[in-house]
Short mmCIF file of C-alpha atoms and ligand atoms in Angstrom, two decimals:
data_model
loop_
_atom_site.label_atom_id
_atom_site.label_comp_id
_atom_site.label_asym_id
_atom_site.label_seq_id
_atom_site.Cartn_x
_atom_site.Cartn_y
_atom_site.Cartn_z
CA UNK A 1 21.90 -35.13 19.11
CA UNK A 2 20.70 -35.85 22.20
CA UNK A 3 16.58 -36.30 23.50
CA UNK A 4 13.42 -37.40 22.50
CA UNK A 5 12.04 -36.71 19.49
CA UNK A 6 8.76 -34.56 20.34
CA UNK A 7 5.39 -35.39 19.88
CA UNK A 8 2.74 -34.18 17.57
CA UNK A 9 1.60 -31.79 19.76
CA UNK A 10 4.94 -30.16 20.20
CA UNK A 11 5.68 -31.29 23.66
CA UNK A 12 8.61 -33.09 25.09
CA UNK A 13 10.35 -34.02 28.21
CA UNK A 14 14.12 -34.28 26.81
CA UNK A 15 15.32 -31.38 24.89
CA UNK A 16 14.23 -31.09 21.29
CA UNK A 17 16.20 -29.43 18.36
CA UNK A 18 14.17 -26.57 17.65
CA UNK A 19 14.86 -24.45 14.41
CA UNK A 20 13.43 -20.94 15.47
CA UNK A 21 11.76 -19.34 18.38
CA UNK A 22 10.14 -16.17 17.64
CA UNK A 23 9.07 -14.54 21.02
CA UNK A 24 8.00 -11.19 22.64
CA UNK A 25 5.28 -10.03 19.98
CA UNK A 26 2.84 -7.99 20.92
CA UNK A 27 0.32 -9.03 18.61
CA UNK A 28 0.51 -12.35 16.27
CA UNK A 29 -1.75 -11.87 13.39
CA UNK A 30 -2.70 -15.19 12.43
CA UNK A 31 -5.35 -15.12 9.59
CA UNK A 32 -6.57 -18.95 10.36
CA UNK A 33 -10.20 -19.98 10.25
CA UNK A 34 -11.44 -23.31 11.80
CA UNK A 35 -10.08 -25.23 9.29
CA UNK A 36 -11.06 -23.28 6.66
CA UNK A 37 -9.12 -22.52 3.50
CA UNK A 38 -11.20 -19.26 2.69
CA UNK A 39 -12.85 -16.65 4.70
CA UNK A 40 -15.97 -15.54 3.11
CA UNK A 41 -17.69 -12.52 3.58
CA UNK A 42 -17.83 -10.68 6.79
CA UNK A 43 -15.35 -13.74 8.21
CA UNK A 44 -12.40 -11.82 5.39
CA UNK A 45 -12.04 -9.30 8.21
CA UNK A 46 -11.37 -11.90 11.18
CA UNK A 47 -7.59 -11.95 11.56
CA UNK A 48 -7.65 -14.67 14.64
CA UNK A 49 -4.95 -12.49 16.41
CA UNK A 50 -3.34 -13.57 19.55
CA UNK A 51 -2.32 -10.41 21.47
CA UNK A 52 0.29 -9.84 24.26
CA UNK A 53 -1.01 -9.29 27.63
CA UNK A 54 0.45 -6.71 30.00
CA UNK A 55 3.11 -9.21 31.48
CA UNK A 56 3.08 -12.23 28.57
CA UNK A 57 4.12 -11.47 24.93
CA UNK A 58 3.40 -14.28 22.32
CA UNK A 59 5.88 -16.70 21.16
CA UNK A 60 6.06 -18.72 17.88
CA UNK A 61 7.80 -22.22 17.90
CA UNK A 62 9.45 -23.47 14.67
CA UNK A 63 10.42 -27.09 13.92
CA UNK A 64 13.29 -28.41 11.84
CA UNK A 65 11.16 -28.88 9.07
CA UNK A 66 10.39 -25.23 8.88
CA UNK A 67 6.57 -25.57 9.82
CA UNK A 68 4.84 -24.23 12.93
CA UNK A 69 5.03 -26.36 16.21
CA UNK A 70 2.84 -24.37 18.27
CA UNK A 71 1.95 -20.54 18.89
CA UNK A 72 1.16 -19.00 22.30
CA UNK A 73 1.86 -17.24 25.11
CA UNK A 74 6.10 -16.51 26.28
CA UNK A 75 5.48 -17.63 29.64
CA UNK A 76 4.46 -21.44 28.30
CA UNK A 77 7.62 -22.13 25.87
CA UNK A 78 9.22 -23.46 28.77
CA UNK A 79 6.77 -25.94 29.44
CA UNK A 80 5.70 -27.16 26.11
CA UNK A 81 9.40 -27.35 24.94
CA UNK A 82 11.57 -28.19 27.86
CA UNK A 83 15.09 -28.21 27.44
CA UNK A 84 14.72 -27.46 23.93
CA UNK A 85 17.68 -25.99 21.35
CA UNK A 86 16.64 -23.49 19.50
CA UNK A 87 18.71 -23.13 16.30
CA UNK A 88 18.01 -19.22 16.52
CA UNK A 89 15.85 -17.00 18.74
CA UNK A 90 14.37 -13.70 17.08
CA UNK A 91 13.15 -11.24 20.02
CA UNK A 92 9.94 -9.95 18.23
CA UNK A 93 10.64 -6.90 21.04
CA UNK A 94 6.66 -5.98 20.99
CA UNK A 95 5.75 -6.20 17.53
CA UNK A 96 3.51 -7.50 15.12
CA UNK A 97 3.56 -10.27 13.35
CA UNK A 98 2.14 -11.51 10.21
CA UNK A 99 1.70 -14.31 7.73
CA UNK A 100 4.33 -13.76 5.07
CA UNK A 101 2.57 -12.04 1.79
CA UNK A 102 1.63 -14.30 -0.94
CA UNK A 103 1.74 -12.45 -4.22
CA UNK A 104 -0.99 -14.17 -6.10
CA UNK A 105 0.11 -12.62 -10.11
CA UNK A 106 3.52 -11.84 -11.67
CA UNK A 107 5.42 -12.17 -14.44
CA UNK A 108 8.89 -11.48 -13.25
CA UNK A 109 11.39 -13.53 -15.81
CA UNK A 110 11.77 -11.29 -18.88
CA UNK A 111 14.46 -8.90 -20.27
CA UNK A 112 14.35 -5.57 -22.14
CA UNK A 113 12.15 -2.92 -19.23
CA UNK A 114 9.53 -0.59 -20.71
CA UNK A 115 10.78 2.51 -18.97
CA UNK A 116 10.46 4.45 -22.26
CA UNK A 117 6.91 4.19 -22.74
CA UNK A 118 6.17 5.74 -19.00
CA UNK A 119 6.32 9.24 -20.13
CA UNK A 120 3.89 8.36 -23.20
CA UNK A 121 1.59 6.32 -20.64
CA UNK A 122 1.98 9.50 -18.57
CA UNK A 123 1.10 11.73 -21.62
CA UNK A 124 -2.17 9.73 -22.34
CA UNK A 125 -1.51 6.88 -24.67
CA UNK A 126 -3.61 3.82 -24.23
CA UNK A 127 -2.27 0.25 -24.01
CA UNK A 128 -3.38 -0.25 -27.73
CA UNK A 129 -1.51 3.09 -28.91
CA UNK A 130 2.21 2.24 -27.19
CA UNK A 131 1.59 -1.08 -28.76
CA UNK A 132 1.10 0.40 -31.99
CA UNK A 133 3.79 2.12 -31.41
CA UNK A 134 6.65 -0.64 -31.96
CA UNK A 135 6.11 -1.25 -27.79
CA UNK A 136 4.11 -3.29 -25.82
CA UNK A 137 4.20 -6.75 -24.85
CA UNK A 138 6.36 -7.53 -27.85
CA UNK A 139 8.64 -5.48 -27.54
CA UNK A 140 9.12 -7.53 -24.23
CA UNK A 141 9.02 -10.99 -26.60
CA UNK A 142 12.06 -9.56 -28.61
CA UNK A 143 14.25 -9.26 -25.89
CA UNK A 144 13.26 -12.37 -23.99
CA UNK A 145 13.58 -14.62 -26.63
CA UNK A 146 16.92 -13.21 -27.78
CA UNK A 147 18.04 -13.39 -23.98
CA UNK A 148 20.23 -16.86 -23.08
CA UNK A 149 18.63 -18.45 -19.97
CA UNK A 150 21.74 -16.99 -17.57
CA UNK A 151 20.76 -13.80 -18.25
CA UNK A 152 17.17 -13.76 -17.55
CA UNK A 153 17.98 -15.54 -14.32
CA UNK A 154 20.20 -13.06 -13.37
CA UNK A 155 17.44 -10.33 -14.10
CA UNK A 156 15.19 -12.77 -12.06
CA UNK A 157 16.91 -13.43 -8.53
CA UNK A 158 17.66 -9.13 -7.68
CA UNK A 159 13.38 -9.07 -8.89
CA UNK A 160 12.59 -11.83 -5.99
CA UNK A 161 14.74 -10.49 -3.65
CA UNK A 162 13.02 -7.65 -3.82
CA UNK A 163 9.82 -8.88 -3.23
CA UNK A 164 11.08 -10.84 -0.21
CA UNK A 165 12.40 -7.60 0.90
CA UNK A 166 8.57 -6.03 0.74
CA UNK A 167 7.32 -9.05 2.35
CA UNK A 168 6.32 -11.84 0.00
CA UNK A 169 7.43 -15.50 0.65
CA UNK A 170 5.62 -17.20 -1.76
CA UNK A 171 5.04 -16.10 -5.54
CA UNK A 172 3.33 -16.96 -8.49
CA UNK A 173 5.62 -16.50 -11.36
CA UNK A 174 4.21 -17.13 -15.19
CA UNK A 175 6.31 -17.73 -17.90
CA UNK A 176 4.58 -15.77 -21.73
CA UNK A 177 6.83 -13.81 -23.38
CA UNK A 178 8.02 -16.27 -25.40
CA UNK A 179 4.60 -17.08 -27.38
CA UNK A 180 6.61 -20.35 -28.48
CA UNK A 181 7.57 -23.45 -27.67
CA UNK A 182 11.49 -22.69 -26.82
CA UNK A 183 10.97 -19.37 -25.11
CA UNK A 184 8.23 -20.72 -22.81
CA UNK A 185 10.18 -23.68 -22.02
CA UNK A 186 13.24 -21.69 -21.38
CA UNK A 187 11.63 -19.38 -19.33
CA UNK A 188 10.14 -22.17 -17.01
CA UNK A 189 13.49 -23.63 -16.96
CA UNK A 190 14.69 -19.82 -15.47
CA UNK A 191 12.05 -20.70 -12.70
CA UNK A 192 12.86 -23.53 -12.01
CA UNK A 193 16.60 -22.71 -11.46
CA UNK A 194 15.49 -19.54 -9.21
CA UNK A 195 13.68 -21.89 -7.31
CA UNK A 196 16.69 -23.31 -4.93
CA UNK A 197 18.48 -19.52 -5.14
CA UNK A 198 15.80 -17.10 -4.98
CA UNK A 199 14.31 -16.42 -1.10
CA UNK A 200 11.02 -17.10 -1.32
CA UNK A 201 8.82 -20.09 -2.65
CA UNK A 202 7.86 -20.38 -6.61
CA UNK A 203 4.57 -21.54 -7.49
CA UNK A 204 4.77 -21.68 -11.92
CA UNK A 205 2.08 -20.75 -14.17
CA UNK A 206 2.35 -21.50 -17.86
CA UNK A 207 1.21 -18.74 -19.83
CA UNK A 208 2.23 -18.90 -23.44
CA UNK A 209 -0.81 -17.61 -24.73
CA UNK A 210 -0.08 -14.04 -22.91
CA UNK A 211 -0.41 -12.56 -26.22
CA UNK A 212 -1.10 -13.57 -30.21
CA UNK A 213 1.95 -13.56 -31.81
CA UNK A 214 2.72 -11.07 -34.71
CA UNK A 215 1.17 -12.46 -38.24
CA UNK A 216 -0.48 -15.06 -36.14
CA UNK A 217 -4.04 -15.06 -35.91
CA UNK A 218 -5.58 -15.90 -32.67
CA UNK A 219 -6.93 -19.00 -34.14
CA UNK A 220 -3.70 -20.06 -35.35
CA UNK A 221 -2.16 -19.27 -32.21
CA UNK A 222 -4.29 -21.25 -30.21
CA UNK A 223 -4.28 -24.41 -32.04
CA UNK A 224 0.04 -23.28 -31.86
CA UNK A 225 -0.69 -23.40 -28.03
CA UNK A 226 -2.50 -26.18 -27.78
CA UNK A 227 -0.62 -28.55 -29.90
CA UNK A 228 3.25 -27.59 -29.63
CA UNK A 229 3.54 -25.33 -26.58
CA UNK A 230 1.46 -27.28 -24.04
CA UNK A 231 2.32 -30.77 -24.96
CA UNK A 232 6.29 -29.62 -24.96
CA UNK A 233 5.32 -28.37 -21.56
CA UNK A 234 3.69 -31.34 -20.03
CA UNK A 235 6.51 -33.68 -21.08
CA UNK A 236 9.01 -31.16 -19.79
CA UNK A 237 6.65 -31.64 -16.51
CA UNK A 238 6.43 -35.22 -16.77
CA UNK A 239 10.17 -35.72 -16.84
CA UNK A 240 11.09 -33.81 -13.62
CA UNK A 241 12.35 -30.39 -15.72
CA UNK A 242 9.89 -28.20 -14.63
CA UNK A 243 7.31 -27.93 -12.19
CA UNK A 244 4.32 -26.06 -13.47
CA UNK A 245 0.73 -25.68 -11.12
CA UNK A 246 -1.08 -23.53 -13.25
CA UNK A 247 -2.18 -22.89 -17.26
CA UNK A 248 -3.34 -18.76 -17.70
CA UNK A 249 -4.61 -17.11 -20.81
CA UNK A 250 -4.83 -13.43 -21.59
CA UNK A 251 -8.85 -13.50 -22.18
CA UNK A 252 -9.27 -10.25 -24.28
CA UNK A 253 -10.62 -8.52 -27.18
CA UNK A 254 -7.99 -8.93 -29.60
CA UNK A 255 -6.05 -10.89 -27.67
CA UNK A 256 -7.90 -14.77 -27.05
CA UNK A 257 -11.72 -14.64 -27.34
CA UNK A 258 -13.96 -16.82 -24.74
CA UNK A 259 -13.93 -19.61 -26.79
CA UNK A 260 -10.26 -20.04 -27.50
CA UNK A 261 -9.90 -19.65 -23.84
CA UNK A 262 -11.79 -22.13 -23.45
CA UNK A 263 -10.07 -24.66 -25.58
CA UNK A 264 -6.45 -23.37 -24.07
CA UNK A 265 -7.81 -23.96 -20.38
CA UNK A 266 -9.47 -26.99 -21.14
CA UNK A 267 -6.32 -28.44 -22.86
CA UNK A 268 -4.65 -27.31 -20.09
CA UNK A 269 -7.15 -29.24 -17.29
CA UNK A 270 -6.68 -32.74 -19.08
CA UNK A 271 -3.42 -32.63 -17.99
CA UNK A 272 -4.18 -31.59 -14.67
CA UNK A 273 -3.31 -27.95 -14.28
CA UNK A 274 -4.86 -25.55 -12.30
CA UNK A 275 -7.03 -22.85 -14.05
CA UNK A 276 -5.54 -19.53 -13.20
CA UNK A 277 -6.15 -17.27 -15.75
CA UNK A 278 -6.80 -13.17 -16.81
CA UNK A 279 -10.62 -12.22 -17.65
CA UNK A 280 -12.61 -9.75 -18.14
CA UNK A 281 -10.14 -6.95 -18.13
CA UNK A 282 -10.59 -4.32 -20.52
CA UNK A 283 -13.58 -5.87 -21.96
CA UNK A 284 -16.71 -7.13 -20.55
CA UNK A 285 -16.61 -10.60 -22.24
CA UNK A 286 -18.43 -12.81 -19.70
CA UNK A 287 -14.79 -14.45 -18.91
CA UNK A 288 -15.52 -14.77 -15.56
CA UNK A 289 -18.74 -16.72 -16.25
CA UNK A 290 -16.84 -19.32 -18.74
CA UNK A 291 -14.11 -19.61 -16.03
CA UNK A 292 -16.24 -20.42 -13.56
CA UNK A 293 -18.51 -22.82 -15.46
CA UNK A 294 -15.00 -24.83 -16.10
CA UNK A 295 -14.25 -24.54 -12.38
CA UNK A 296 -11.41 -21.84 -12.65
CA UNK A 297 -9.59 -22.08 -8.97
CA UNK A 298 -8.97 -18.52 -10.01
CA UNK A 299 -9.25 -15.50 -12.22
CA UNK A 300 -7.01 -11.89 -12.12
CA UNK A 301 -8.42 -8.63 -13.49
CA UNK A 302 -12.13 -8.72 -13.55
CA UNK A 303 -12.18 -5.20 -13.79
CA UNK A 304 -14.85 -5.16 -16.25
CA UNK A 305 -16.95 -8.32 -14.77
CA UNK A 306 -20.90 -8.40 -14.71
CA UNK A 307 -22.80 -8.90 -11.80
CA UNK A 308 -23.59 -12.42 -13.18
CA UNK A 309 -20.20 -12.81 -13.56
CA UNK A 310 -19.46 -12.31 -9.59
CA UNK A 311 -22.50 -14.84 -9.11
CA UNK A 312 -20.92 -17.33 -11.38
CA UNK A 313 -17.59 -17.04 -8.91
CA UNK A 314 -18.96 -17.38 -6.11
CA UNK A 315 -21.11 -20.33 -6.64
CA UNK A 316 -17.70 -21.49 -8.45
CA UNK A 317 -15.57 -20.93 -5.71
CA UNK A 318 -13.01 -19.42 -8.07
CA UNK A 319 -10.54 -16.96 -6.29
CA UNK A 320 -10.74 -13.39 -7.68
CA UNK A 321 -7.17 -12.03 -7.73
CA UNK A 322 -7.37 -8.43 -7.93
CA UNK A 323 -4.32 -6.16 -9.33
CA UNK A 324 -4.61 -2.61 -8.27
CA UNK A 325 -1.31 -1.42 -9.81
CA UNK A 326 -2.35 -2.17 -13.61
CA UNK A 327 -5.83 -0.07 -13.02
CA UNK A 328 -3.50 2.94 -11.60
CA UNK A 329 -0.84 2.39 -14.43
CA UNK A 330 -3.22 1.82 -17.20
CA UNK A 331 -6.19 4.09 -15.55
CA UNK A 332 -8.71 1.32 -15.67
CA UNK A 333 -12.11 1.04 -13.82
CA UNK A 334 -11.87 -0.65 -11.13
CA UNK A 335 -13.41 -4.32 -10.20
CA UNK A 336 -15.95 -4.13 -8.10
CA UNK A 337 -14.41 -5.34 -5.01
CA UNK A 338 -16.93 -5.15 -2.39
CA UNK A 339 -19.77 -6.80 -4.75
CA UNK A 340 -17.02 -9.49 -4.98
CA UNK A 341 -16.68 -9.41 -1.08
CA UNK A 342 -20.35 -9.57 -0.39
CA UNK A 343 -21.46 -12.19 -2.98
CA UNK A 344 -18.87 -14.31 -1.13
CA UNK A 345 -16.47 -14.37 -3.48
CA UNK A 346 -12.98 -14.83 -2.10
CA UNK A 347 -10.56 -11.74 -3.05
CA UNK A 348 -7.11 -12.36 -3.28
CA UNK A 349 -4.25 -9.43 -4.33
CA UNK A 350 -1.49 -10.19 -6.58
CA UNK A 351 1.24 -7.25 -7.85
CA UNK A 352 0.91 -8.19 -11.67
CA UNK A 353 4.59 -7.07 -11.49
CA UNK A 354 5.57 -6.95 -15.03
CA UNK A 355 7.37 -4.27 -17.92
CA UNK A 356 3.90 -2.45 -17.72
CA UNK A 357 3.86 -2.34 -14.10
CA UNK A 358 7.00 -2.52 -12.07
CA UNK A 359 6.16 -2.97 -8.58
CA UNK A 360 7.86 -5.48 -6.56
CA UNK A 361 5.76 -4.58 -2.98
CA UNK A 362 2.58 -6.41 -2.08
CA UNK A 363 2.37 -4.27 1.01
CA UNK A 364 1.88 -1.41 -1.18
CA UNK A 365 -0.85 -3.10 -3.46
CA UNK A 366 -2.55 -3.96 -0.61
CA UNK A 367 -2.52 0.04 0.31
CA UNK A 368 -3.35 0.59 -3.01
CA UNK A 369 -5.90 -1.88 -3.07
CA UNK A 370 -7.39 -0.49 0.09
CA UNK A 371 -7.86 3.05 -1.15
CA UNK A 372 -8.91 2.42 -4.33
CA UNK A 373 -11.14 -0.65 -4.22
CA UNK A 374 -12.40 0.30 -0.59
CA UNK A 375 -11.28 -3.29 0.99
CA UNK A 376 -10.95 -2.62 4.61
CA UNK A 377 -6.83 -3.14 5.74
CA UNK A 378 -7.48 -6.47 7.43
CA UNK A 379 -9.33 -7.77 4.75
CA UNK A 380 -6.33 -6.54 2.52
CA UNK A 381 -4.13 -8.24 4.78
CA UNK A 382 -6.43 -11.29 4.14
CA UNK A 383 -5.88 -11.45 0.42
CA UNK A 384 -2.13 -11.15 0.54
CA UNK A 385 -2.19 -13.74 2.50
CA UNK A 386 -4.92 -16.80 2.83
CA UNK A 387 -6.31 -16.06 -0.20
CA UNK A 388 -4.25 -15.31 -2.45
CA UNK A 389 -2.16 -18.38 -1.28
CA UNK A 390 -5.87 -20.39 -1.90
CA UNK A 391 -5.58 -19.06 -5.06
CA UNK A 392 -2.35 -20.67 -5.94
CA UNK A 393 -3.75 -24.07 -3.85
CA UNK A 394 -1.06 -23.84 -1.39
CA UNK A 395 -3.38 -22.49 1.14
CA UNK A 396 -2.93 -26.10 3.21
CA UNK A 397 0.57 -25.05 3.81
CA UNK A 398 0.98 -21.25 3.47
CA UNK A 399 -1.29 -18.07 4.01
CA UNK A 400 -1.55 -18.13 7.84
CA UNK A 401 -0.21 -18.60 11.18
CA UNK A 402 -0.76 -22.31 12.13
CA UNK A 403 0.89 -24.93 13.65
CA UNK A 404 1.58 -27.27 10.71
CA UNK A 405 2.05 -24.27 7.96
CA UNK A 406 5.03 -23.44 6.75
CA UNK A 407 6.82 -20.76 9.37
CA UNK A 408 6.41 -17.78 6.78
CA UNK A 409 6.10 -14.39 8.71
CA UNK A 410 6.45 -10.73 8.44
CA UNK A 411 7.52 -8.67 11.53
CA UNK A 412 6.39 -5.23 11.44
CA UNK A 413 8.40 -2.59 13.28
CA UNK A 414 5.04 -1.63 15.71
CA UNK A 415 2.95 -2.88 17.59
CA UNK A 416 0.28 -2.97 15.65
CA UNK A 417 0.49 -4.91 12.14
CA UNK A 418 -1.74 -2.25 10.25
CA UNK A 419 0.96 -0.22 10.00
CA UNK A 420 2.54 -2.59 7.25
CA UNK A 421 -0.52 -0.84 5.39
CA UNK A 422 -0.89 2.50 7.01
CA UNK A 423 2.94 3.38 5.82
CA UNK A 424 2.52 3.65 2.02
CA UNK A 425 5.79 3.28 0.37
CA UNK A 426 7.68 2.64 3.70
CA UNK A 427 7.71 -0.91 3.81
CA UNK A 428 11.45 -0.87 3.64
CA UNK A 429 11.85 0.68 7.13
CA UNK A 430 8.48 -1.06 8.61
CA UNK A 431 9.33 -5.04 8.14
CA UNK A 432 12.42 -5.65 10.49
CA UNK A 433 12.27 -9.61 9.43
CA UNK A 434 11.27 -11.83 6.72
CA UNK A 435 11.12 -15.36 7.81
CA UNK A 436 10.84 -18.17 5.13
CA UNK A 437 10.37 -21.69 6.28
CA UNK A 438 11.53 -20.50 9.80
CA UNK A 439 14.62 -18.83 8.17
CA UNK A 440 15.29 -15.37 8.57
CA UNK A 441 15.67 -14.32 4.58
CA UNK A 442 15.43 -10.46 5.36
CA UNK A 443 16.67 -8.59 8.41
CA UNK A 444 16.89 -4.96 8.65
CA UNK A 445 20.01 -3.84 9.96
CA UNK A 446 19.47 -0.61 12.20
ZN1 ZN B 501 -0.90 -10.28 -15.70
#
């Protein structure tokens, strides 16, 4: 190695390794703010892009590290970063680009799919009725706690791909379909093994009260929750095994009521996770308003919250992570997005990919989420990104287009990025590159 290293700016007079130039885009959709983590309101459908001009696309410079050096027009690389090596150049050849998807809800390590009950979902039987029916969520807890921990991994790495594939480059993956202390654990574990293999960036959520176990009542199960499966969690944490952000409980009618919620999340807060959890669903409960009065960074679902509710979240500053494909799948009301958007709430999307809903493509929630919950594209495009990254409280390092971010972007085969949207079902054929970390982790080869 030869040179100066560069300064913080990015410039340097004697030839600096680079990792990755991205350069020729016609439009780079950067979703930044002035500093802000969220965009609020009418600012959710500001996308800060940089466009080409007729002569000048717009370049993005990558350091070593992986993070963003500097983003700007073609015709100043040259100056800012004289004589530099580029460890790879990717010729964006008039395209968009935009900040990798963050997928803000999943629960993607489990074994035994639910294919069978589609047709009987199709046919008209509620959530409650296919449970009752021997299926269900435990029918899920069978087969992952019978499952050895190479196996679910192996069912987990092909499920991330995937989503890297549509897009995403950061996740939130839960663990709760153990419901005990040993399946929990060993399904963090899974995560935490994915995490150096799998192509885009884990964020862990600890969710072991996903569901009451059978012949358990919910008070039992959330005194089992509080006093085996979180403290067996926390020392797992505390000793380097796992790396969990986040505590989440199912917040239901006949599932956990508000108040063992309550207990769960706060249990989960003295030992310094982040509240991240599902409310207000297929109930109106007042979840939402409990979350927020503990501070939740975020709640998913909401489909059934009350106008207070939204007040509460706003004032709270909780993230609302909306999940379009478990209102299609399950034919739920929807949450009242654009109350959420005007109360100045900030919306995030997540895919809730899971044995009820198997869908492994944020760009198509965010079509989804567009057409059914009326948010306009760029504001979808905003909570796959920013926000839902906010939501996770990465948002200082992914979630947008800025120099000191991680280098996760999307490159969408046109020139504008709305097609990423427009093109339902087609995100195959419309990304051309993934880029994780300034790594190209998905390239489309045609
Ligand atoms: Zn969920």
């Amino acid at each position: 190695m030869s040179g100066r290293k560069g300064n913080n700016e990015g410039v340097d007079e004697g030839g600096r390794e680079m990792l990755l130039l991205v350069k020729g885009a016609q439009q780079v959709v950067r979703v930044a703010g002035a500093g802000e983590r969220v965009k609020l309101g009418a600012s959710m459908g500001d996308l800060a892009i940089i466009s080409a001009t007729q002569h000048d696309g717009v370049s993005i410079a990558v350091q070593q590290d992986g993070k963003i050096a500097w983003v700007g027009p073609d015709s100043e690389v040259g100056a800012k970063f004289p004589g530099a090596r580029w460890g790879r150049v990717v010729e964006a050849c008039g395209r968009a680009v935009v900040p990798g998807l963050v997928d803000a809800h999943t629960h993607p390590v489990w074994a035994g799919d639910r294919v069978h009950e589609f047709a009987l979902k199709v046919a008209g039987a509620s959530y409650l009725e296919v449970h009752e029916a021997g299926g269900g969520i435990n029918y899920t807890v069978e087969q992952t706690r019978a499952a050895s921990e190479d196996h679910l991994l192996n069912l987990l790495l092909p499920r991330l791909t995937r989503m890297a594939t549509a897009g995403t480059t950061l996740a939130e993956c839960k663990s709760g379909y153990g419901l005990e202390v040993e399946t929990e654990l060993k399904m963090l574990r899974v995560l935490e093994r994915a995490r150096p293999l799998a192509p885009l960036t884990i964020s862990s959520t600890f969710c072991g009260a996903h569901s009451v176990p059978k012949g358990l009542s919910a008070e039992a199960a959330t005194r089992l929750v509080v006093e085996q499966q979180l403290p067996a969690v926390v020392e797992a944490r505390d000793k380097g095994q796992v790396a969990v952000d986040s505590i989440d409980v199912f917040c239901e009618s006949g599932v956990f009521n508000v108040a063992q919620t309550r207990t769960i999340l706060e249990a989960g807060r003295r030992h310094g996770l982040r509240l991240n959890f599902h409310a207000d669903e297929l109930t109106p409960l007042a979840g939402a308003e409990m979350g927020a009065s503990l501070g939740a960074e975020a709640m998913s679902h909401l489909e059934e919250i009350s106008e207070e509710g939204v007040r509460a979240m706003a004032k709270a500053g909780s993230v609302a992570v909306l999940l379009p494909t478990t209102a299609l799948v399950l034919r739920l009301p929807l949450p009242p997005a654009r109350a959420m958007i005007q109360a100045g709430v900030p919306v995030a999307l997540g895919s809730d990919f899971n044995p009820n809903a198997f869908c492994l493509s944020m760009p198509l929630v965010m079509h989804l989420a567009c057409v059914m919950m009326r948010l306009s594209p760029n504001e979808a495009l905003t909570a796959a990104t920013l926000h839902a990254a906010h939501a996770l409280g990465k948002a200082h390092q992914h979630g947008s287009i800025e120099p000191g971010k991680m280098a996760d972007l999307v490159i969408i085969d046109a020139p504008r990025w709305d097609h990423l949207v427009y093109q339902l079902g087609g995100n195959d054929h419309v990304i051309t590159h993934v880029i994780r970390a300034g790594k190209v982790i998905h390239e489309r080869h045609n």
